[in-house]
Amino acid sequence: MCGITGYVGSRQVAPILVEALGYLEYRGYDSAGIAVLHDNKIDISRSIGKVSSLKFLVQQKKVEGQIGLGHTRWATHGQPSEKNAHPHSDCHGKIVVVHNGIIDGHMELKKVLENEGHIFSSQTDSEVLAHLIEKYYDGDLSVAVGKVLKNILGSYSLGVMHVDHPGLLVVARHQSPLLVGCGDNENFISSDIRAILSQTRRIIFLEDQEMASLTAKDIHIETIDGKKIDRKPHFVEESLEQSEKNGYDHFMLKEIFEQPTAIKRTLESRVFEDKKSGLLSVDMGFDEEEIKNIKNIVIVSCGTSWHAGLIARRYIEKLCKIPVSVEYAAEFRYNEPLIDRKTLVIGISQSGETADTLAAIREAKKYGSRIIALCNVVGSSLSREADRTIYTYAGPEIGVASTKAFTCQLTLLYLLALDLAYKNKQMDGDEVSKCIMKIQGITASIEKSLSTENLDKIKHISCKYSQSRNFLYLGRGSGFAIALEGALKLKEISYIHAEGYHAGEMKHGPIALIDKNMPVVVLALKGRRYDKILANIAEIKARDGKVIAIATEGDDAIVELTDEVIYVPDVDRFMTPLVAVIPLQLLSYYIAFQRNCDVDQPRNLAKSVTVE
Ligand code: AGP
């Protein structure tokens, strides 16, 4: 995904835009740029790489002006380069656009425009918008933008300026988030609230197919069809320091350590205590009528959120006896799914902006299924399109590798299973209360897993294996989902190839990979499958593989059978994923750190994949 921002007011705009882009950099960091309108001229500054390069360029140029647009890019069409960086302009440099999203059929549109004499300077789909606005412009910028948006398909959060309208920003949104920040005689736009929170807390969330015309004093909102909209700003409570590193080397490490607090916050949002009986209960907003009609549940998500879905399936099937399928959103959206009004579809997404997940729930709606979103971003697209949203309270997750959002997702999904189980009479109030107490205790167990002793051991292991070229992660039951998650964490931030596999599947192929250069991380927690896991460990050791075991505290026997052991507290079987994932998050972090990788902004990745 990309990030866009803009400002119109009386202050110098360049530093405001560059500061905002710094907060948007986690969204995309292939290149960045700003455009400033001053003295009837638009000055464009663009650079590849980090926002810091752009900041240096802008300072050198001493860019002046009180209105401008900014952009951080995650390349979709056209490689990362200065000429493909936004902002893009029309043929005469009178119009500039910044865009997050994808314009469908942009090659055909480009051909038509080139045949009409338009000259393109980039390989991007976004530049087509600048030339289309030029084509339709007839003195009213807002009308021209509306005409263009009615004649294209695709997704956009869009900012436009024209030299003939020195005090005007025209912006629009469809399937890519865009916020308007209301200041005193100044106004802002941004893809993400964090980029403007230091300027204003009065925020207007634009909805799909809406556009706004901003001057320093006024904000006019309408649909792209011209229907006026009167929308009051929200006052946003979130604090900026929640998003800062607070002394940690990386956001990811901070977010790993924030997990106990984040889980506590998430629990408090949904758990209630009956003062008389002392029983704990949970309310996820289901009513008995709604639950009576649920025949099956489908979970749609991507990446780490899909791993959360695998674990949720175990919670729901074992506690509620309702069949659950967990689908890759990218597949589900094209699969003509066998669902109907009796299917509950749960979309899990930290960002709430993942294109595949949004498309999957839109597909599900066509079948009359009820849609619940499990999301970490208030006001995100997913939360707007679902019938109901259950929010994790992880706080802003800036590191591209998801950590605290994942454990908060598991927390909420467990509570959801308890609520469903209680309301469809699979559990009574006393059983539910006991289960809630177990998950309330998990934060202490996670804190234990984050102990200095554990960290030192994990740092030591990271040093030992940081130059390995491949890793295998093995598990059974919920350990298999955690193996997948651990492998994803490692590969996405350290660039080491890592594969999560079901331990029982080893002998059906992967065992051929085992030799002395293959570290194998094994989820070897006490439980029904423990003996089977020990057998898998023996198979690996018999072929000189190196075994790093994630084991249950007190299990001394495993030391003799493995090369490394990282202990986690002995917790209830449903709680093990929440503690077992912690050492894997830390292992991936410290290996990536050892390898001098860009932990928070790994190459080729974006925090939320808002394009297909
Ligand atoms: C997780 O560490 C990855 N960054 C990625 O797999 C992510 O989980 C996936 O893109 C889904 O994102 P979402 O939860 O915001 O929908």
XYZ file of C-alpha atoms and ligand atoms in Angstrom:
628
model
C 0.000 0.000 0.000
C 1.065 3.620 -0.306
C 0.408 6.593 1.929
C -0.853 10.021 0.945
C -1.013 13.294 2.859
C -1.795 16.935 2.202
C -2.104 20.367 3.829
C -3.685 23.703 3.070
C -3.336 26.654 5.449
C -1.036 29.519 6.324
C 2.038 27.629 7.537
C 5.012 26.490 5.425
C 3.756 23.189 4.017
C 6.995 21.326 3.199
C 8.021 20.426 6.786
C 4.414 19.486 7.609
C 4.270 17.100 4.647
C 7.679 15.564 5.332
C 6.816 14.987 8.989
C 3.526 13.346 8.003
C 5.287 11.120 5.470
C 7.566 9.915 8.263
C 4.488 8.539 10.023
C 3.239 6.977 6.771
C 6.557 5.357 5.874
C 5.524 2.005 7.356
C 2.880 1.816 4.627
C 5.367 1.959 1.813
C 8.963 2.982 1.508
C 10.162 2.360 -2.046
C 10.138 6.125 -2.728
C 8.518 9.359 -1.545
C 7.685 12.804 -2.853
C 5.895 16.093 -2.276
C 4.348 18.761 -4.501
C 4.024 22.384 -3.273
C 1.977 25.072 -5.052
C 3.447 28.573 -4.741
C 3.365 31.698 -6.954
C 1.272 29.850 -9.579
C 3.876 27.138 -9.914
C 3.973 23.571 -8.663
C 7.319 22.396 -7.322
C 7.747 18.601 -7.221
C 10.440 16.920 -5.093
C 10.813 13.136 -5.253
C 13.397 10.598 -4.128
C 13.722 6.809 -3.992
C 14.247 5.062 -0.670
C 13.385 6.424 2.729
C 11.580 9.642 3.599
C 14.860 10.886 5.078
C 16.280 11.181 1.542
C 13.298 13.291 0.517
C 13.653 15.432 3.645
C 17.268 16.217 2.758
C 16.280 17.102 -0.827
C 13.441 19.402 0.293
C 15.695 21.179 2.784
C 18.325 21.704 0.093
C 15.727 23.170 -2.266
C 14.218 25.414 0.436
C 10.722 24.683 -0.874
C 8.221 27.458 -0.065
C 4.423 27.356 -0.108
C 1.300 26.910 2.055
C -0.453 24.134 0.154
C 0.845 20.737 -0.911
C 0.530 16.986 -1.265
C 2.840 14.147 -0.183
C 3.183 10.427 -0.961
C 5.099 7.341 0.178
C 5.127 4.543 -2.378
C 4.915 0.748 -2.279
C 5.384 -0.149 -5.936
C 2.575 -1.958 -7.726
C 3.033 -0.826 -11.338
C 6.517 0.358 -12.312
C 9.673 -0.356 -10.368
C 10.824 1.894 -7.500
C 12.471 4.913 -9.175
C 12.408 8.722 -9.010
C 10.303 8.967 -12.171
C 7.746 6.451 -10.842
C 7.573 8.198 -7.486
C 4.522 10.358 -6.781
C 3.343 13.108 -7.161
C 2.601 12.731 -10.850
C 1.624 15.611 -13.134
C -0.236 16.199 -16.374
C 1.447 17.190 -19.660
C 1.970 20.811 -18.651
C 2.786 20.515 -14.957
C -0.407 22.370 -14.030
C -2.072 19.425 -12.267
C -0.513 17.040 -9.729
C -1.919 13.914 -8.128
C -0.943 11.557 -5.321
C -2.685 8.179 -5.323
C -2.930 5.038 -3.213
C -4.693 2.127 -4.935
C -4.893 0.571 -8.392
C -6.593 1.898 -11.541
C -8.078 -1.058 -13.426
C -7.358 -1.126 -17.164
C -4.831 1.682 -16.882
C -2.846 0.452 -19.921
C -5.884 0.839 -22.200
C -6.648 4.259 -20.705
C -3.020 5.272 -21.241
C -3.118 4.198 -24.894
C -6.258 6.286 -25.550
C -4.683 9.310 -23.873
C -1.401 8.898 -25.772
C -3.375 8.712 -29.023
C -4.953 12.009 -27.975
C -1.456 13.487 -27.597
C -0.788 13.085 -23.894
C 2.856 12.507 -22.970
C 3.547 10.143 -20.071
C 6.695 10.198 -17.994
C 6.235 7.144 -15.752
C 5.226 3.455 -15.872
C 2.632 3.908 -13.130
C -1.136 3.508 -13.311
C -1.523 6.612 -11.105
C -0.175 9.032 -13.728
C -3.212 8.193 -15.865
C -5.325 10.088 -13.323
C -3.352 13.335 -13.842
C -3.884 13.173 -17.611
C -7.562 12.235 -17.298
C -8.180 15.234 -15.020
C -6.333 17.392 -17.569
C -8.633 15.991 -20.283
C -11.854 16.649 -18.337
C -10.802 19.926 -16.711
C -12.911 22.869 -17.797
C -12.265 25.453 -15.088
C -13.781 23.538 -12.109
C -11.275 21.120 -10.557
C -13.781 19.324 -8.356
C -16.135 18.723 -11.294
C -13.246 17.423 -13.403
C -12.128 15.010 -10.676
C -15.701 13.782 -10.196
C -16.066 13.144 -13.933
C -12.833 11.131 -14.004
C -13.764 9.016 -10.986
C -17.147 8.202 -12.469
C -15.409 6.889 -15.583
C -12.751 4.670 -14.074
C -12.702 1.407 -12.117
C -10.331 0.539 -9.318
C -9.358 1.728 -5.874
C -8.064 5.102 -4.825
C -7.298 7.521 -2.120
C -6.455 10.539 -4.186
C -5.164 14.094 -3.704
C -5.218 16.660 -6.532
C -3.921 20.238 -6.947
C -4.158 22.630 -9.927
C -2.090 25.804 -10.426
C -5.280 27.694 -11.334
C -6.704 26.947 -7.844
C -3.887 27.997 -5.470
C -5.834 27.448 -2.222
C -7.684 24.229 -3.105
C -7.078 20.530 -2.508
C -9.514 18.073 -4.095
C -9.424 14.596 -2.555
C -11.381 11.364 -3.013
C -11.585 7.848 -1.660
C -12.705 4.422 -2.854
C -11.527 1.210 -1.116
C -8.331 2.901 0.114
C -8.621 4.830 3.398
C -8.545 8.638 3.446
C -9.113 10.969 6.383
C -9.644 14.727 6.530
C -8.112 16.539 9.525
C -9.928 19.726 10.547
C -7.639 22.472 11.869
C -8.062 26.187 12.725
C -7.830 27.960 9.354
C -5.938 24.954 8.029
C -6.927 21.475 6.919
C -5.146 18.168 6.367
C -5.599 14.855 4.564
C -3.975 11.521 5.288
C -4.197 7.794 4.629
C -3.587 7.160 8.313
C -4.596 9.049 11.393
C -1.130 8.883 12.933
C 0.254 11.224 10.272
C -1.955 14.139 11.327
C -2.652 13.397 14.995
C 0.022 15.862 16.127
C -1.815 18.566 14.127
C -5.473 17.892 14.923
C -7.759 15.400 16.644
C -10.867 16.450 14.713
C -11.081 13.822 11.989
C -13.584 13.174 9.203
C -13.513 9.649 7.729
C -14.375 9.729 4.022
C -16.477 6.818 2.786
C -16.170 4.966 -0.530
C -16.931 7.029 -3.650
C -16.802 10.267 -1.716
C -14.717 13.329 -2.433
C -13.900 16.557 -0.613
C -12.786 20.056 -1.604
C -10.553 21.614 1.034
C -9.414 25.209 1.458
C -7.781 26.641 4.575
C -11.196 27.602 5.896
C -13.721 25.212 4.339
C -14.347 21.528 3.751
C -17.060 20.472 1.291
C -17.867 16.767 1.087
C -19.930 15.119 -1.647
C -20.300 11.837 -3.472
C -18.529 11.558 -6.832
C -22.029 11.958 -8.286
C -22.234 15.414 -6.704
C -24.612 14.645 -3.803
C -23.678 16.989 -0.933
C -22.789 15.339 2.402
C -22.826 16.956 5.801
C -20.434 15.005 8.018
C -19.244 16.198 11.424
C -15.670 15.452 12.550
C -14.960 12.777 15.189
C -12.749 13.741 18.131
C -10.046 11.033 18.210
C -8.713 9.985 21.619
C -5.724 7.858 20.502
C -2.385 9.269 21.702
C 0.616 9.679 19.470
C 3.047 8.206 21.999
C 1.175 4.905 21.621
C 2.771 4.893 18.189
C 6.306 5.881 19.155
C 9.238 3.504 19.870
C 9.593 4.494 23.550
C 13.259 3.548 23.740
C 13.125 0.246 21.852
C 15.410 -0.250 18.829
C 12.433 -1.171 16.672
C 8.660 -0.905 16.750
C 8.511 -4.694 16.419
C 10.413 -5.252 19.675
C 8.289 -2.658 21.454
C 5.145 -4.349 20.162
C 6.348 -7.791 21.277
C 6.783 -6.401 24.795
C 3.442 -4.593 24.656
C 1.546 -7.877 24.296
C 0.614 -8.402 27.980
C -0.816 -4.862 28.174
C -2.510 -5.132 24.787
C -4.142 -8.454 25.716
C -5.283 -7.023 29.047
C -6.863 -4.043 27.236
C -8.542 -6.357 24.751
C -9.914 -8.566 27.533
C -11.239 -5.590 29.517
C -13.193 -4.441 26.490
C -15.318 -7.608 26.489
C -15.215 -9.315 29.914
C -17.761 -8.476 32.624
C -18.004 -9.535 36.268
C -21.314 -10.209 37.994
C -20.902 -8.419 41.299
C -23.294 -10.774 43.114
C -22.078 -14.165 41.897
C -18.528 -13.068 41.033
C -18.904 -14.999 37.790
C -17.079 -13.636 34.771
C -18.910 -13.452 31.459
C -18.177 -12.236 27.983
C -20.341 -10.462 25.446
C -19.291 -10.444 21.794
C -22.617 -9.004 20.676
C -24.229 -12.259 19.537
C -27.918 -12.745 20.277
C -29.450 -16.192 20.755
C -31.622 -15.825 17.635
C -28.554 -15.059 15.511
C -26.673 -18.023 16.919
C -29.567 -20.454 16.465
C -29.335 -19.789 12.735
C -25.616 -20.428 12.403
C -25.034 -23.730 10.562
C -21.337 -23.163 9.817
C -18.605 -20.547 10.135
C -16.111 -19.452 7.493
C -13.043 -17.427 8.428
C -11.408 -15.370 5.677
C -8.052 -13.645 6.160
C -4.443 -13.449 4.999
C -0.976 -14.060 6.417
C -0.696 -13.888 10.181
C -4.432 -13.226 10.436
C -4.995 -16.493 8.576
C -2.876 -18.272 11.159
C -5.101 -16.753 13.836
C -8.034 -18.221 11.933
C -6.520 -21.716 12.098
C -6.377 -21.452 15.880
C -9.858 -19.921 16.091
C -11.188 -22.958 14.245
C -9.949 -25.207 17.057
C -11.509 -22.943 19.703
C -14.900 -22.798 17.999
C -15.164 -26.421 16.888
C -14.118 -27.811 20.270
C -16.097 -25.392 22.438
C -19.140 -24.652 20.262
C -19.403 -27.778 18.072
C -19.947 -25.573 15.006
C -18.014 -26.558 11.863
C -15.443 -23.961 10.800
C -13.450 -23.588 7.621
C -10.502 -21.226 7.360
C -10.035 -19.840 3.863
C -7.297 -17.816 2.253
C -9.169 -14.648 1.308
C -7.319 -14.547 -2.024
C -8.841 -17.929 -2.915
C -12.264 -17.513 -1.298
C -13.052 -14.408 -3.344
C -12.985 -16.444 -6.581
C -14.280 -19.782 -5.318
C -18.096 -19.532 -5.560
C -18.203 -20.591 -1.900
C -20.838 -23.008 -0.559
C -22.247 -20.525 1.931
C -25.663 -18.984 2.589
C -27.711 -17.018 5.127
C -26.914 -19.647 7.762
C -23.170 -19.096 7.389
C -21.356 -16.710 9.691
C -18.329 -15.222 7.930
C -15.564 -13.773 10.086
C -13.049 -11.468 8.393
C -9.849 -11.148 10.420
C -7.575 -8.256 9.564
C -5.240 -6.155 11.690
C -5.327 -3.221 9.273
C -8.870 -3.692 8.037
C -7.599 -2.632 4.618
C -6.272 -5.873 3.098
C -7.685 -5.973 -0.407
C -8.153 -9.746 -0.555
C -9.970 -9.868 2.772
C -12.229 -6.960 1.800
C -13.015 -8.651 -1.512
C -13.751 -11.927 0.278
C -16.327 -10.401 2.616
C -17.910 -8.513 -0.270
C -18.220 -11.868 -2.059
C -19.717 -13.445 1.074
C -22.327 -10.694 1.305
C -23.696 -11.762 -2.095
C -24.764 -15.060 -0.477
C -26.599 -13.364 2.371
C -24.067 -14.450 4.997
C -23.678 -12.434 8.167
C -20.278 -10.712 8.309
C -18.277 -10.082 11.464
C -14.992 -8.183 11.291
C -12.155 -8.688 13.755
C -10.020 -5.622 13.326
C -7.375 -3.437 14.991
C -8.069 -0.135 13.239
C -11.153 1.883 14.094
C -12.875 3.243 11.013
C -11.031 0.930 8.613
C -12.753 -0.255 5.469
C -13.388 -3.739 6.874
C -15.035 -2.285 9.985
C -17.303 -0.188 7.784
C -18.378 -3.021 5.512
C -19.049 -5.723 8.108
C -22.400 -6.160 9.863
C -20.529 -5.889 13.135
C -16.909 -5.272 14.162
C -15.077 -6.686 17.171
C -11.977 -4.586 17.802
C -8.677 -5.806 19.162
C -7.202 -3.156 21.437
C -3.595 -3.808 20.451
C -2.996 -0.134 19.719
C -1.242 1.014 16.521
C 0.931 -1.808 15.160
C 3.715 -0.178 13.154
C 6.162 -3.020 12.609
C 5.288 -4.765 9.344
C 5.607 -8.130 11.097
C 2.441 -8.570 13.102
C 2.938 -9.573 16.744
C 0.681 -7.943 19.359
C -2.231 -7.812 16.929
C -1.911 -11.587 16.468
C -2.068 -12.425 20.172
C -4.923 -9.958 20.625
C -6.741 -11.651 17.732
C -6.313 -15.026 19.487
C -7.624 -13.492 22.714
C -10.761 -12.139 21.055
C -11.333 -15.322 19.055
C -11.202 -17.351 22.271
C -13.729 -15.004 23.885
C -15.886 -15.250 20.771
C -15.853 -19.046 21.056
C -16.827 -18.821 24.733
C -19.711 -16.465 23.932
C -20.949 -18.717 21.144
C -20.574 -21.823 23.333
C -22.535 -20.230 26.163
C -25.320 -18.938 23.940
C -25.719 -22.202 22.083
C -25.776 -24.099 25.378
C -22.495 -25.978 24.942
C -21.084 -24.371 28.114
C -22.678 -23.017 31.303
C -21.857 -19.749 33.053
C -19.509 -21.382 35.531
C -17.441 -23.110 32.843
C -17.215 -19.878 30.835
C -16.120 -17.972 33.933
C -13.353 -20.488 34.624
C -12.105 -20.231 31.020
C -12.066 -16.440 31.199
C -9.946 -16.614 34.329
C -7.482 -18.816 32.453
C -7.019 -16.312 29.674
C -6.792 -13.447 32.154
C -3.842 -15.299 33.666
C -2.087 -15.630 30.322
C -0.625 -12.126 30.482
C 1.523 -13.188 33.466
C 2.695 -16.240 31.501
C 3.607 -14.064 28.517
C 5.525 -11.723 30.805
C 7.445 -14.754 32.038
C 8.233 -15.745 28.437
C 9.656 -12.241 27.987
C 12.031 -12.670 30.947
C 15.650 -11.524 30.651
C 16.769 -15.145 31.045
C 14.661 -16.198 28.068
C 15.834 -13.213 26.035
C 19.481 -13.998 26.689
C 18.957 -17.593 25.610
C 17.102 -16.541 22.456
C 19.785 -13.981 21.594
C 22.415 -16.725 21.981
C 20.467 -19.099 19.714
C 19.929 -16.278 17.207
C 23.675 -15.660 17.000
C 24.316 -19.352 16.480
C 21.846 -19.820 13.627
C 21.589 -16.351 12.053
C 23.630 -17.386 9.011
C 21.544 -20.494 8.262
C 20.069 -20.470 4.793
C 16.919 -22.436 5.603
C 14.756 -23.209 8.610
C 11.973 -25.709 9.169
C 9.253 -25.093 11.761
C 7.238 -28.119 12.881
C 4.167 -28.570 15.058
C 1.022 -30.574 15.580
C -2.486 -29.423 16.532
C -2.415 -25.678 17.304
C 1.386 -26.069 17.308
C 1.147 -26.460 13.528
C -0.476 -23.008 13.175
C 2.212 -21.545 15.439
C 4.892 -23.254 13.339
C 3.436 -21.531 10.263
C 3.392 -18.215 12.103
C 6.962 -18.604 13.364
C 8.187 -19.401 9.861
C 6.381 -16.384 8.431
C 7.909 -14.086 11.044
C 11.421 -15.327 10.273
C 11.187 -15.160 6.499
C 9.513 -11.759 6.328
C 12.069 -9.871 8.413
C 15.337 -11.860 8.068
C 14.883 -12.975 4.425
C 15.923 -16.538 5.432
C 13.794 -19.188 3.725
C 11.645 -20.731 6.466
C 8.874 -23.265 6.075
C 6.175 -24.211 8.564
C 5.078 -27.816 8.267
C 2.862 -30.309 10.080
C 5.256 -32.537 12.040
C 3.284 -35.601 11.002
C 3.981 -34.760 7.379
C 7.765 -34.828 7.793
C 8.116 -38.380 6.542
C 6.054 -37.567 3.456
C 8.827 -35.464 1.927
C 10.412 -32.682 3.999
C 12.602 -35.140 5.921
C 14.733 -35.271 2.739
C 15.809 -31.724 3.596
C 17.281 -32.644 6.975
C 21.031 -32.407 7.405
C 23.450 -30.708 9.792
C 22.808 -27.328 8.162
C 19.066 -27.424 8.732
C 17.865 -25.883 12.005
C 14.405 -27.235 12.850
C 12.246 -25.322 15.329
C 9.834 -27.786 16.942
C 6.754 -26.893 18.987
C 7.234 -29.619 21.616
C 4.812 -28.576 24.333
C 3.301 -31.083 26.757
C 0.003 -32.374 25.466
C -1.778 -35.229 23.706
C 0.659 -35.176 20.793
C 3.864 -34.815 22.837
C 5.092 -38.388 22.286
C 4.524 -38.081 18.535
C 6.564 -34.874 18.531
C 9.400 -36.610 20.385
C 9.382 -39.265 17.654
C 9.667 -36.519 15.013
C 12.578 -34.983 16.935
C 14.306 -38.383 16.980
C 13.845 -38.682 13.175
C 15.519 -35.273 12.753
C 18.399 -36.032 15.111
C 18.994 -39.362 13.356
C 19.799 -37.306 10.263
C 22.022 -34.750 12.015
C 19.377 -32.018 11.958
C 19.651 -29.280 14.617
C 16.564 -29.103 16.822
C 15.453 -25.939 18.613
C 12.591 -27.025 20.862
C 9.898 -24.768 22.290
C 9.075 -26.791 25.396
C 6.947 -26.674 28.527
C 8.628 -25.459 31.696
C 9.695 -28.405 33.846
C 10.259 -30.749 30.909
C 13.881 -31.673 31.652
C 13.930 -34.827 29.519
C 13.773 -32.877 26.290
C 17.180 -31.285 26.886
C 18.933 -34.578 26.090
C 16.962 -35.000 22.889
C 17.546 -31.581 21.309
C 20.233 -28.971 20.600
C 18.461 -25.973 22.113
C 15.442 -25.607 24.404
C 13.388 -22.482 24.995
C 10.874 -22.959 27.797
C 7.415 -21.438 28.052
C 5.080 -21.652 31.072
C 2.775 -24.637 31.438
C -0.700 -23.282 30.541
C -4.116 -24.590 29.522
C -4.085 -26.307 26.108
C -6.183 -23.533 24.541
C -3.733 -20.943 25.850
C -0.529 -22.549 24.522
C -0.551 -20.667 21.184
C -0.429 -17.360 23.091
C 2.759 -18.296 24.927
C 4.407 -20.530 22.305
C 4.454 -17.758 19.696
C 6.445 -15.370 21.920
C 9.866 -17.068 21.604
C 9.302 -17.420 17.858
C 8.619 -13.684 17.543
C 11.799 -12.957 19.525
C 13.867 -15.525 17.602
C 12.890 -13.955 14.263
C 13.535 -10.458 15.640
C 17.024 -11.201 16.964
C 18.071 -13.192 13.878
C 16.941 -10.302 11.656
C 18.754 -7.872 13.978
C 21.929 -9.978 13.740
C 21.622 -9.828 9.963
C 21.215 -6.024 9.987
C 17.863 -6.337 8.266
C 15.350 -3.493 8.304
C 13.169 -5.138 10.926
C 10.262 -2.665 10.907
C 10.217 -2.073 7.153
C 11.415 -5.278 5.478
C 12.125 -5.152 1.762
C 9.228 -5.692 -0.670
C 6.620 -5.670 2.130
C 3.962 -3.235 3.325
C 2.065 -3.158 6.582
C -1.200 -3.640 4.816
C -1.582 -5.022 1.303
C -4.328 -2.797 -0.030
C -3.858 -4.036 -3.575
C -4.566 -7.473 -5.042
C 2.224 -10.556 9.105
O 3.393 -10.445 9.885
C 2.413 -10.007 7.717
N 2.823 -8.637 7.776
C 1.219 -10.238 6.808
O 1.139 -11.622 6.561
C -0.150 -9.769 7.342
O -0.557 -10.588 8.417
C -1.177 -9.911 6.222
O -0.807 -9.051 5.163
C -2.612 -9.589 6.665
O -2.681 -8.272 7.113
P -4.018 -7.816 7.879
O -4.102 -8.583 9.153
O -3.838 -6.339 8.093
O -5.189 -8.120 6.976
